[in-house]
Amino acid sequence: MKTGGQLIVDALEANGTDRLYCVPGESYLAVLDALHDSPIRTIVCRQEGGAAMMADCHGRLTGKPGICFVTRGPGATNASAGIHIAMQDSVPVILFIGQVASHAKQREAFQEVDYVRFFGDIAKWVVEIDDASRIPEFITRAFAVATSGRPGPVVISLPEDMLTSMAEAPAALHYTRVETSPGEAELDRLEALLNAAKRPFVILGGTRWDSNAVQEMQRIAEAWSLPVGCSFRRQMLFDHLHPNYAGDVGIGINPKLATAIKQADLVLLIGGRMGEMPSSDYTLLKSPYPDQTLVHVHADAGELGRVYRPTLAINASPSAFVRSFARRKGQASPSWARETERLHAAYLDWSTPPETGPGPVQMGLILNYLGTVLPDDAILTNGAGNYATWVHRFYRSRRFATQAAPTSGSMGYGTPAAVAAKELFPDRDVIAFAGDGCFLMNGQEFATAVQYNLPIVVIVVNNGIYGTIRMHQEREYPGRVVATDLKNPDFAALARAYGGHGETVDKTADFAPAFERARASGKPSIVEIKLDPEAITPTRTMTQIRDKA
Ligand SMILES: Cc1ncc(C[n+]2csc(CCOP(=O)(O)OP(=O)(O)O)c2C)c(N)n1
């Protein structure tokens, strides 16, 4: 006989959990008590949104579910920010919530929420466990659900009395991974379509990739001379300096790349969903009927034909697909090889920053510098804001599992993600990017970095505004500024107050020494860059945007 809390921890261990992210609550004391004697590393965070984003980053970088524990009501609603990211970004996460005791349910008891309803639309599966003897069953199933098909978040509600009850239960078993592989008939058809194409284009996206699969994909691109783009915030899926890389299919796409995709006669979309952002609001591929021949490879049959009617649908995970397709011979000298070269040259040109721009700080040059000093396995994280445009455009990503950024466009993700990444990979450089607005959404997790001695570097790009929204405001309602000005703390002093290292950068030349001091400090650091708000995008200034409106 064991308590429900003990059975939960046993089932997590049986499923390979080695660390979890939490904010404690009196609603799940029995689980916390069982963790006391467990080898699972319990990472205590400062806000449940941050904890859930750490779990998301864990799932994103490892492919294994990130585990998060929070308390009922306000804990769960805070955590929902991270659950929404995991859902939109197809990342395996399991969120456990302490729930009110059974005798109090349905009375709107203290902090009571109906989680099935609350998370209904933003989680892959939501369940409440009422009988402790079924804990192994539900947890093994939760791992299977979170990782299979299109991965996503599972939410498990744990009534307090269930956690303290004693029960006899079978020993939990590790979940069985579900693979989805393409058939030979689909691969034959794809080969025929590729052989008949004149201007094919490949877009990589989604999850369920691994470093071997990324290598296989590179071999496929070489064998067929295919131009390859990475979907919004999936840049770690292809080496940007590989001659077949054509660029980032994201927000603010290179117009030459957009034209190439629109004019392609065949688009091979592997793993992605081509949502509103990567598809430039469904213009690169038209929904429901694309102009191009579309071959869509996705691990979830439900995604095939959901937004785009494909010519050929291949129900396979990206990794299983590339492993199978890499065995096909390819084409020795396809007619589009020159176009592939031209697109890579266009990418190199697009990702070369201008020397000048408004103000004394040039973000493009800073990203260029980071590209030269950071090792290929450095991990970059960010949230949402215009500052991220420079990161995505000018940092040339080289390797798998080096990027954690929400395709859902959630602010506040970069700092907690960096904390999780550094704790997972202590030997790798981990750099978080945040705007001044973005940082203060989850900057409290900088305290978690200090608590666990995780020397991340957070680059806070401070332009004194919610820049993205100001940009939209100036374009749609020029000169009528509302709710987008910010009065900020001294971020370097804030870092020191937390027990970290702080730097302030006012001009481009000061960045390199400040960054190196931060890296050498051995402490979690904030490097605040004071950016002229005029420098709102790499291509247009705020004044140009306002004047054009
Ligand atoms: C959680 C969340 N709240 C609000 C938004 C809307 N939003 C998108 S970008 C942005 C401003 C970002 O400001 P900042 O972090 O300072 O970066 P900047 O755009 O100035 O570079 C806002 C408010 C969002 N995407 N996510």
GROMACS .gro file of C-alpha atoms in nm, residues 253-489:
model
  237
  253ILE     CA    1   1.041   3.676  -4.454
  254ASN     CA    2   1.302   3.760  -4.718
  255PRO     CA    3   1.085   3.873  -5.015
  256LYS     CA    4   1.302   3.668  -5.252
  257LEU     CA    5   1.235   3.359  -5.045
  258ALA     CA    6   0.862   3.431  -5.033
  259THR     CA    7   0.857   3.461  -5.413
  260ALA     CA    8   1.046   3.134  -5.452
  261ILE     CA    9   0.792   2.952  -5.235
  262LYS     CA   10   0.496   3.107  -5.415
  263GLN     CA   11   0.647   3.017  -5.753
  264ALA     CA   12   0.748   2.667  -5.651
  265ASP     CA   13   0.560   2.396  -5.835
  266LEU     CA   14   0.604   2.148  -5.549
  267VAL     CA   15   0.628   2.218  -5.177
  268LEU     CA   16   0.744   1.936  -4.953
  269LEU     CA   17   0.632   2.033  -4.602
  270ILE     CA   18   0.791   1.806  -4.342
  271GLY     CA   19   0.658   1.811  -3.985
  272GLY     CA   20   0.516   2.163  -3.990
  273ARG     CA   21   0.159   2.288  -4.005
  274MET     CA   22   0.232   2.610  -4.198
  275GLY     CA   23   0.021   2.818  -3.963
  276GLU     CA   24  -0.067   3.183  -3.999
  277MET     CA   25   0.285   3.315  -3.928
  278PRO     CA   26   0.505   3.089  -4.143
  279SER     CA   27   0.255   3.099  -4.429
  280SER     CA   28   0.246   3.482  -4.424
  281ASP     CA   29  -0.125   3.468  -4.342
  282TYR     CA   30  -0.193   3.178  -4.577
  283THR     CA   31  -0.048   3.352  -4.882
  284LEU     CA   32   0.267   3.142  -4.939
  285LEU     CA   33   0.045   2.837  -4.941
  286LYS     CA   34  -0.321   2.908  -5.003
  287SER     CA   35  -0.575   2.742  -4.777
  288PRO     CA   36  -0.757   2.518  -4.846
  289TYR     CA   37  -0.621   2.458  -5.198
  290PRO     CA   38  -0.255   2.554  -5.251
  291ASP     CA   39  -0.142   2.655  -5.601
  292GLN     CA   40   0.162   2.431  -5.559
  293THR     CA   41   0.162   2.055  -5.553
  294LEU     CA   42   0.178   1.999  -5.178
  295VAL     CA   43   0.335   1.694  -5.021
  296HIS     CA   44   0.261   1.716  -4.651
  297VAL     CA   45   0.441   1.489  -4.407
  298HIS     CA   46   0.298   1.493  -4.054
  299ALA     CA   47   0.287   1.248  -3.764
  300ASP     CA   48  -0.078   1.325  -3.694
  301ALA     CA   49  -0.330   1.215  -3.955
  302GLY     CA   50  -0.563   1.485  -3.819
  303GLU     CA   51  -0.329   1.757  -3.944
  304LEU     CA   52  -0.322   1.618  -4.298
  305GLY     CA   53  -0.596   1.792  -4.495
  306ARG     CA   54  -0.694   2.010  -4.199
  307VAL     CA   55  -0.578   2.347  -4.335
  308TYR     CA   56  -0.433   2.254  -4.675
  309ARG     CA   57  -0.553   1.983  -4.905
  310PRO     CA   58  -0.229   1.808  -5.001
  311THR     CA   59  -0.167   1.633  -5.333
  312LEU     CA   60   0.014   1.366  -5.135
  313ALA     CA   61  -0.032   1.313  -4.760
  314ILE     CA   62   0.230   1.113  -4.576
  315ASN     CA   63   0.137   1.018  -4.223
  316ALA     CA   64   0.481   0.987  -4.063
  317SER     CA   65   0.692   1.156  -3.801
  318PRO     CA   66   0.959   1.380  -3.955
  319SER     CA   67   1.236   1.159  -3.820
  320ALA     CA   68   1.085   0.833  -3.953
  321PHE     CA   69   1.011   1.000  -4.286
  322VAL     CA   70   1.362   1.133  -4.346
  323ARG     CA   71   1.519   0.804  -4.237
  324SER     CA   72   1.311   0.621  -4.497
  325PHE     CA   73   1.339   0.875  -4.774
  326ALA     CA   74   1.716   0.917  -4.731
  327ARG     CA   75   1.750   0.561  -4.864
  328ARG     CA   76   1.620   0.675  -5.205
  329LYS     CA   77   1.886   0.766  -5.458
  330GLY     CA   78   1.802   1.123  -5.543
  331GLN     CA   79   1.873   1.297  -5.871
  332ALA     CA   80   2.220   1.353  -6.011
  333SER     CA   81   2.175   1.686  -6.189
  334PRO     CA   82   1.826   1.825  -6.142
  335SER     CA   83   1.722   2.129  -6.343
  336TRP     CA   84   1.660   2.332  -6.025
  337ALA     CA   85   2.014   2.300  -5.883
  338ARG     CA   86   2.106   2.655  -5.992
  339GLU     CA   87   1.794   2.790  -5.823
  340THR     CA   88   1.903   2.619  -5.499
  341GLU     CA   89   2.243   2.792  -5.523
  342ARG     CA   90   2.077   3.124  -5.598
  343LEU     CA   91   1.850   3.092  -5.296
  344HIS     CA   92   2.139   3.018  -5.061
  345ALA     CA   93   2.326   3.321  -5.195
  346ALA     CA   94   2.010   3.528  -5.135
  347TYR     CA   95   1.996   3.392  -4.779
  348LEU     CA   96   2.359   3.485  -4.709
  349ASP     CA   97   2.292   3.832  -4.840
  350TRP     CA   98   1.971   3.869  -4.634
  351SER     CA   99   2.145   3.754  -4.315
  352THR     CA  100   2.439   3.994  -4.356
  353PRO     CA  101   2.358   4.291  -4.134
  354PRO     CA  102   2.383   4.651  -4.245
  355GLU     CA  103   2.673   4.849  -4.094
  356THR     CA  104   2.456   5.144  -4.003
  357GLY     CA  105   2.105   5.224  -3.883
  358PRO     CA  106   1.933   5.459  -3.642
  359GLY     CA  107   2.106   5.515  -3.306
  360PRO     CA  108   2.445   5.408  -3.169
  361VAL     CA  109   2.360   5.038  -3.131
  362GLN     CA  110   2.339   4.809  -3.435
  363MET     CA  111   2.162   4.488  -3.335
  364GLY     CA  112   2.255   4.316  -3.661
  365LEU     CA  113   2.625   4.360  -3.592
  366ILE     CA  114   2.577   4.230  -3.237
  367LEU     CA  115   2.410   3.914  -3.367
  368ASN     CA  116   2.686   3.879  -3.622
  369TYR     CA  117   2.941   3.902  -3.342
  370LEU     CA  118   2.757   3.639  -3.138
  371GLY     CA  119   2.763   3.412  -3.442
  372THR     CA  120   3.141   3.433  -3.450
  373VAL     CA  121   3.208   3.380  -3.077
  374LEU     CA  122   2.943   3.130  -2.972
  375PRO     CA  123   3.006   2.759  -3.030
  376ASP     CA  124   2.771   2.582  -3.272
  377ASP     CA  125   2.596   2.407  -2.982
  378ALA     CA  126   2.510   2.731  -2.795
  379ILE     CA  127   2.140   2.748  -2.711
  380LEU     CA  128   1.947   3.066  -2.791
  381THR     CA  129   1.607   3.136  -2.640
  382ASN     CA  130   1.363   3.421  -2.683
  383GLY     CA  131   1.002   3.525  -2.635
  384ALA     CA  132   0.806   3.767  -2.852
  385GLY     CA  133   0.882   4.119  -2.964
  386ASN     CA  134   1.051   4.296  -3.251
  387TYR     CA  135   1.394   4.240  -3.090
  388ALA     CA  136   1.357   3.873  -3.194
  389THR     CA  137   1.357   3.973  -3.561
  390TRP     CA  138   1.731   4.044  -3.541
  391VAL     CA  139   1.797   3.713  -3.371
  392HIS     CA  140   1.608   3.511  -3.629
  393ARG     CA  141   1.747   3.699  -3.925
  394PHE     CA  142   2.113   3.755  -3.841
  395TYR     CA  143   2.211   3.459  -3.619
  396ARG     CA  144   2.304   3.166  -3.841
  397SER     CA  145   2.186   2.855  -3.663
  398ARG     CA  146   2.404   2.546  -3.715
  399ARG     CA  147   2.271   2.257  -3.506
  400PHE     CA  148   1.970   2.073  -3.370
  401ALA     CA  149   1.850   2.144  -3.013
  402THR     CA  150   1.994   2.494  -3.003
  403GLN     CA  151   1.676   2.700  -3.022
  404ALA     CA  152   1.387   2.747  -2.781
  405ALA     CA  153   1.139   3.008  -2.896
  406PRO     CA  154   0.760   2.996  -2.899
  407THR     CA  155   0.595   2.975  -3.241
  408SER     CA  156   0.285   3.079  -3.046
  409GLY     CA  157   0.442   3.424  -3.004
  410SER     CA  158   0.424   3.429  -2.628
  411MET     CA  159   0.619   3.700  -2.449
  412GLY     CA  160   0.814   3.608  -2.137
  413TYR     CA  161   0.942   3.273  -2.263
  414GLY     CA  162   1.315   3.342  -2.310
  415THR     CA  163   1.430   3.369  -1.949
  416PRO     CA  164   1.259   3.058  -1.804
  417ALA     CA  165   1.352   2.861  -2.115
  418ALA     CA  166   1.716   2.959  -2.069
  419VAL     CA  167   1.706   2.847  -1.706
  420ALA     CA  168   1.575   2.505  -1.808
  421ALA     CA  169   1.823   2.478  -2.097
  422LYS     CA  170   2.124   2.563  -1.882
  423GLU     CA  171   2.018   2.322  -1.610
  424LEU     CA  172   1.980   2.047  -1.872
  425PHE     CA  173   2.303   2.129  -2.056
  426PRO     CA  174   2.538   2.296  -1.806
  427ASP     CA  175   2.838   2.276  -2.042
  428ARG     CA  176   2.674   2.471  -2.320
  429ASP     CA  177   2.640   2.848  -2.358
  430VAL     CA  178   2.280   2.953  -2.307
  431ILE     CA  179   2.177   3.300  -2.417
  432ALA     CA  180   1.827   3.438  -2.365
  433PHE     CA  181   1.700   3.734  -2.564
  434ALA     CA  182   1.420   3.949  -2.427
  435GLY     CA  183   1.274   4.289  -2.492
  436ASP     CA  184   1.222   4.521  -2.196
  437GLY     CA  185   0.854   4.426  -2.206
  438CYS     CA  186   0.924   4.057  -2.257
  439PHE     CA  187   1.181   4.029  -1.977
  440LEU     CA  188   0.951   4.168  -1.712
  441MET     CA  189   0.684   3.912  -1.794
  442ASN     CA  190   0.890   3.626  -1.650
  443GLY     CA  191   1.210   3.793  -1.535
  444GLN     CA  192   1.146   3.657  -1.188
  445GLU     CA  193   1.295   3.328  -1.305
  446PHE     CA  194   1.632   3.502  -1.308
  447ALA     CA  195   1.613   3.429  -0.934
  448THR     CA  196   1.583   3.058  -1.020
  449ALA     CA  197   1.900   3.087  -1.230
  450VAL     CA  198   2.076   3.243  -0.929
  451GLN     CA  199   1.937   2.983  -0.688
  452TYR     CA  200   2.066   2.692  -0.899
  453ASN     CA  201   2.393   2.861  -1.008
  454LEU     CA  202   2.299   2.860  -1.374
  455PRO     CA  203   2.515   3.117  -1.554
  456ILE     CA  204   2.282   3.212  -1.837
  457VAL     CA  205   2.327   3.542  -2.017
  458VAL     CA  206   2.003   3.734  -2.067
  459ILE     CA  207   2.032   4.003  -2.332
  460VAL     CA  208   1.760   4.258  -2.260
  461VAL     CA  209   1.698   4.475  -2.564
  462ASN     CA  210   1.558   4.787  -2.402
  463ASN     CA  211   1.390   5.035  -2.635
  464GLY     CA  212   1.153   5.172  -2.369
  465ILE     CA  213   0.843   5.057  -2.554
  466TYR     CA  214   0.628   4.757  -2.628
  467GLY     CA  215   0.789   4.792  -2.969
  468THR     CA  216   0.589   4.546  -3.176
  469ILE     CA  217   0.262   4.700  -3.068
  470ARG     CA  218   0.393   5.054  -3.113
  471MET     CA  219   0.490   4.956  -3.468
  472HIS     CA  220   0.141   4.826  -3.540
  473GLN     CA  221  -0.007   5.133  -3.371
  474GLU     CA  222   0.197   5.375  -3.584
  475ARG     CA  223   0.100   5.185  -3.897
  476GLU     CA  224  -0.272   5.159  -3.822
  477TYR     CA  225  -0.328   5.473  -3.609
  478PRO     CA  226  -0.026   5.699  -3.679
  479GLY     CA  227   0.078   5.939  -3.404
  480ARG     CA  228  -0.188   5.811  -3.161
  481VAL     CA  229   0.026   5.638  -2.902
  482VAL     CA  230  -0.159   5.454  -2.626
  483ALA     CA  231  -0.028   5.202  -2.371
  484THR     CA  232   0.302   5.128  -2.545
  485ASP     CA  233   0.549   5.348  -2.350
  486LEU     CA  234   0.744   5.182  -2.069
  487LYS     CA  235   0.940   5.321  -1.777
  488ASN     CA  236   1.196   5.056  -1.693
  489PRO     CA  237   1.422   4.961  -1.404
   0.00000   0.00000   0.00000
